[in-house]
PDB file of C-alpha atoms in Angstrom:
ATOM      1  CA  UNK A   1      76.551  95.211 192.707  1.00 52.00           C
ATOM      2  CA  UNK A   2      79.808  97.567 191.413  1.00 57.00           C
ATOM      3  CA  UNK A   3      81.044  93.881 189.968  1.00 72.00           C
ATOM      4  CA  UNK A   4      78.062  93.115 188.333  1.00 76.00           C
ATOM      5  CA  UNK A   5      77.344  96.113 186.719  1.00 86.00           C
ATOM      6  CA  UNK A   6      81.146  96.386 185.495  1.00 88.00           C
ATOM      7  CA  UNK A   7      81.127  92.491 184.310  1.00 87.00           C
ATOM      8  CA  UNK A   8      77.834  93.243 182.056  1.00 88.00           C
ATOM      9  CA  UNK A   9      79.554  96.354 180.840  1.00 92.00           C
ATOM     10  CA  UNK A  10      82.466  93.888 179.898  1.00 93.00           C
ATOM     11  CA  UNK A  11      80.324  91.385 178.566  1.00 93.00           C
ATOM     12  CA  UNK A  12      78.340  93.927 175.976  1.00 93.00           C
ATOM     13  CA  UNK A  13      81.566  95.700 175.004  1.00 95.00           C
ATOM     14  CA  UNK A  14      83.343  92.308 173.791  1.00 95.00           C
ATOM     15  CA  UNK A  15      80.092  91.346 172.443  1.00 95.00           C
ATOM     16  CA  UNK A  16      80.202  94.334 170.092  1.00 95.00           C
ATOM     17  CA  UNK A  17      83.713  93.637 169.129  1.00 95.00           C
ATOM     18  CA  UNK A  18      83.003  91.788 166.247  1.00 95.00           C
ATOM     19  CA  UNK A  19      79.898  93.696 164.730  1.00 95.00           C
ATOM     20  CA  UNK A  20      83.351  96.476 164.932  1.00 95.00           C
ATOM     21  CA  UNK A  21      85.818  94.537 163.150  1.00 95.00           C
ATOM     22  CA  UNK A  22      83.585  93.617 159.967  1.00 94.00           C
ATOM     23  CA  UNK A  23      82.864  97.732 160.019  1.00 95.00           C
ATOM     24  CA  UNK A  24      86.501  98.371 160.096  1.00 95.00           C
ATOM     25  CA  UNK A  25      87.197  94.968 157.735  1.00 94.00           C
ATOM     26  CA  UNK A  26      84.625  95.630 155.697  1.00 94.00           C
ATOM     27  CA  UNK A  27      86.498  97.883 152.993  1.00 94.00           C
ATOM     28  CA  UNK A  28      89.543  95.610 152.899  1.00 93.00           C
ATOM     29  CA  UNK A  29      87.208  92.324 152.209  1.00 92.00           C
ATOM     30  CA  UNK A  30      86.802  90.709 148.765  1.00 93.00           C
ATOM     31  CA  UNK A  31      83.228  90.993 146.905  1.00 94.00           C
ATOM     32  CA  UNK A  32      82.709  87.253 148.096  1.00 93.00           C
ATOM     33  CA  UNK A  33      84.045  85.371 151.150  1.00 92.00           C
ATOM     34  CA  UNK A  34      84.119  82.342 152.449  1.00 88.00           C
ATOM     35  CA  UNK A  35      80.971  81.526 154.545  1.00 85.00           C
ATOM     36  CA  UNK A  36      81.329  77.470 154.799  1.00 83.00           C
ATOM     37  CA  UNK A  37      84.716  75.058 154.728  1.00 82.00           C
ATOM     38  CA  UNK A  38      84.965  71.101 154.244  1.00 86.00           C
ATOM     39  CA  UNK A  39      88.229  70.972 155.741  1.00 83.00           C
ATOM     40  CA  UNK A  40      90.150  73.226 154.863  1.00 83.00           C
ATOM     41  CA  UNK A  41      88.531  73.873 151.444  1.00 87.00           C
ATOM     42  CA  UNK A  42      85.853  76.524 151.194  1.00 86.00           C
ATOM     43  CA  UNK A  43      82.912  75.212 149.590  1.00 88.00           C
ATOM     44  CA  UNK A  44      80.377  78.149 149.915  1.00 90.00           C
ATOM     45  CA  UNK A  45      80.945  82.015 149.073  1.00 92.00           C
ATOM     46  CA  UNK A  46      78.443  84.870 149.755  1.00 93.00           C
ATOM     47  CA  UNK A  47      78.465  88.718 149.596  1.00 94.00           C
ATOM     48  CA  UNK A  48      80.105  90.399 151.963  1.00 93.00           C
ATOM     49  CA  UNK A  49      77.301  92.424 152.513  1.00 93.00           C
ATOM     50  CA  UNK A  50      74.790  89.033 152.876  1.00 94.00           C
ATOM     51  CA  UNK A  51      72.637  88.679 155.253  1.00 93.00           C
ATOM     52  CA  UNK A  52      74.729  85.706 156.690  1.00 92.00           C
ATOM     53  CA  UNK A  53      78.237  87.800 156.996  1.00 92.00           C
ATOM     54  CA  UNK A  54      76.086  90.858 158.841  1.00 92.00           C
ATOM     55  CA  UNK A  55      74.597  87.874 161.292  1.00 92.00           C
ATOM     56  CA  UNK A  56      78.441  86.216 161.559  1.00 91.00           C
ATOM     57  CA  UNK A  57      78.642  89.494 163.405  1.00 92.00           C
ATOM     58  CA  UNK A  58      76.061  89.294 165.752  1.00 93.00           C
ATOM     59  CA  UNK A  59      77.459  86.235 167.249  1.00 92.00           C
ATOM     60  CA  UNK A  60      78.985  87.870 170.213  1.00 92.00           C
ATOM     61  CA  UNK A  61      75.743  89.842 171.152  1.00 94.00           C
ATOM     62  CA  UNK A  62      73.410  86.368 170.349  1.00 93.00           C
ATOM     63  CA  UNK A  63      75.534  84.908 173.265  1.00 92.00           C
ATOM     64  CA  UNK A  64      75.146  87.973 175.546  1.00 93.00           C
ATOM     65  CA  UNK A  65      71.633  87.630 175.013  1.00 94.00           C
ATOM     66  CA  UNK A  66      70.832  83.975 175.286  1.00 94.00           C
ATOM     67  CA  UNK A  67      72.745  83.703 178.772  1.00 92.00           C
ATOM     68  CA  UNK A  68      70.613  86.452 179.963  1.00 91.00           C
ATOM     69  CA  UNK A  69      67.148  85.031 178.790  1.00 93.00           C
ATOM     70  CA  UNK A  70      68.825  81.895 180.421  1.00 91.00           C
ATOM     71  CA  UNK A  71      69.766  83.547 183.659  1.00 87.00           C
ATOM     72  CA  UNK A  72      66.400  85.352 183.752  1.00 87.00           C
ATOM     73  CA  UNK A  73      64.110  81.886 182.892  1.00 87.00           C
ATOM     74  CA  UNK A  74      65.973  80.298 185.526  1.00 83.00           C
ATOM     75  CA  UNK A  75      66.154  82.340 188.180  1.00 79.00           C
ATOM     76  CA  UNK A  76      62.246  83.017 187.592  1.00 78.00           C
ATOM     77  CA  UNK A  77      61.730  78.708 187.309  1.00 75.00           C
ATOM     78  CA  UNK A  78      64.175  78.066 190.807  1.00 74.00           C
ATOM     79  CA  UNK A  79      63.207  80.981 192.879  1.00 69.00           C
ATOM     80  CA  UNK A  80      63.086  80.037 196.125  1.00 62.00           C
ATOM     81  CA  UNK A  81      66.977  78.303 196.113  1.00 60.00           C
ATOM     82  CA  UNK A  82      67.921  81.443 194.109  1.00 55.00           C
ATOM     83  CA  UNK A  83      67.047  83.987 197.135  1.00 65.00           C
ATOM     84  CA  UNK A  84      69.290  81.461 199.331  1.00 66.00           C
ATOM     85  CA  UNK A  85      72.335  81.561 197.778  1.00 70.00           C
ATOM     86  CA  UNK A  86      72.060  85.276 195.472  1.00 75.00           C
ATOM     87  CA  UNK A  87      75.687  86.169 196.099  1.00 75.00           C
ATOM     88  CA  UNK A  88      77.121  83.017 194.768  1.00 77.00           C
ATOM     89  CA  UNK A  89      74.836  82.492 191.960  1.00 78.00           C
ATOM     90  CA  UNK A  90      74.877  86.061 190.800  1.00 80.00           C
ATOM     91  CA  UNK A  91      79.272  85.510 190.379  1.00 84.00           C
ATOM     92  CA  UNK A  92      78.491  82.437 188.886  1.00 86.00           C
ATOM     93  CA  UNK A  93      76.112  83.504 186.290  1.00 87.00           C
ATOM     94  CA  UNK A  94      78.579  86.589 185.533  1.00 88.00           C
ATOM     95  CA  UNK A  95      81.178  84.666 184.979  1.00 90.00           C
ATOM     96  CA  UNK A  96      79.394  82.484 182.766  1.00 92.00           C
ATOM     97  CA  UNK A  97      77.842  84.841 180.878  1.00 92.00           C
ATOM     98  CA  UNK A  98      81.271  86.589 180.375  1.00 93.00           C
ATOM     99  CA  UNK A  99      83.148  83.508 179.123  1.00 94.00           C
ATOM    100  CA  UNK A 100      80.159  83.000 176.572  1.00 94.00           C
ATOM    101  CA  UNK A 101      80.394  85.878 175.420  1.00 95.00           C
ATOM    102  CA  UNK A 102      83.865  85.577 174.593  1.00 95.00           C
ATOM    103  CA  UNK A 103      83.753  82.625 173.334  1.00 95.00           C
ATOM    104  CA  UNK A 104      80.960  83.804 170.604  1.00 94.00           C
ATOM    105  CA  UNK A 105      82.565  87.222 169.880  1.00 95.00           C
ATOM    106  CA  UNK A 106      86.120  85.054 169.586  1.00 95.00           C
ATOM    107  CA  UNK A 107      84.953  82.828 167.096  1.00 92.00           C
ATOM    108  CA  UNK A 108      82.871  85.463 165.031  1.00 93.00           C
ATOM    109  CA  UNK A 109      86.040  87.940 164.795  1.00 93.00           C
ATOM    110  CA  UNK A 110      88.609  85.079 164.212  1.00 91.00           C
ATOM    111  CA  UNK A 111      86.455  84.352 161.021  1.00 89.00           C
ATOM    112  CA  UNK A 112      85.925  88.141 159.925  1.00 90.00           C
ATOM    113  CA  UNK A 113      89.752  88.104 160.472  1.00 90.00           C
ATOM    114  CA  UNK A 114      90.532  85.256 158.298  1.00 86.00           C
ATOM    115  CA  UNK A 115      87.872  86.950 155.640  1.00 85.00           C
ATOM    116  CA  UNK A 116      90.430  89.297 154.853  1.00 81.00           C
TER     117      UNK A 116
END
């Protein structure tokens, strides 16, 4: 339980990392940034303040949340073989959740970073 607890506590802190960068960022970005590239070129600018930019930051959390509604549906759909093996699937579904969450809140603060 002490894991699980401490891996969701993980999980929502790095999925707030990015809505935290485009605070701090947010000063030091130009009026318009780069929302959309066609190789390397950028070929679509918005506000910083757009509704887009604000929902760039949100990627992290949108993860978070998906594998949970995931986690949740399924466990509700395969109950039966979920009571059987609840250890296993409950480090498994951690874990996953985790790396997703990363992997969201990487790629949304990797483009707030290259905003600036």
């Amino acid at each position: 339980m002490f894991k699980t607890k401490l891996t969701m506590i993980l999980s929502s802190v790095v999925a707030l990392i990015p809505v935290a960068i485009y605070l701090f960022l947010y000063s030091k970005m130009p009026d318009t940034v780069p929302i959309h590239y066609d190789g390397n070129m950028a070929d679509r600018f918005v506000s910083k303040a757009s509704l887009e930019v604000i929902l760039q930051s949100g990627l992290g959390c949108l993860g978070f949340i998906i594998m949970k509604l995931l986690q949740f549906l399924l466990q509700k759909a395969f109950i039966q073989s979920s009571n059987e093996h609840s250890a296993a699937l409950s480090k498994i579904w951690n874990i996953a959740i985790l790396v997703v969450t990363v992997v969201f809140a990487g790629i949304s603060s990797y483009t707030f970073i290259r905003m600036v």
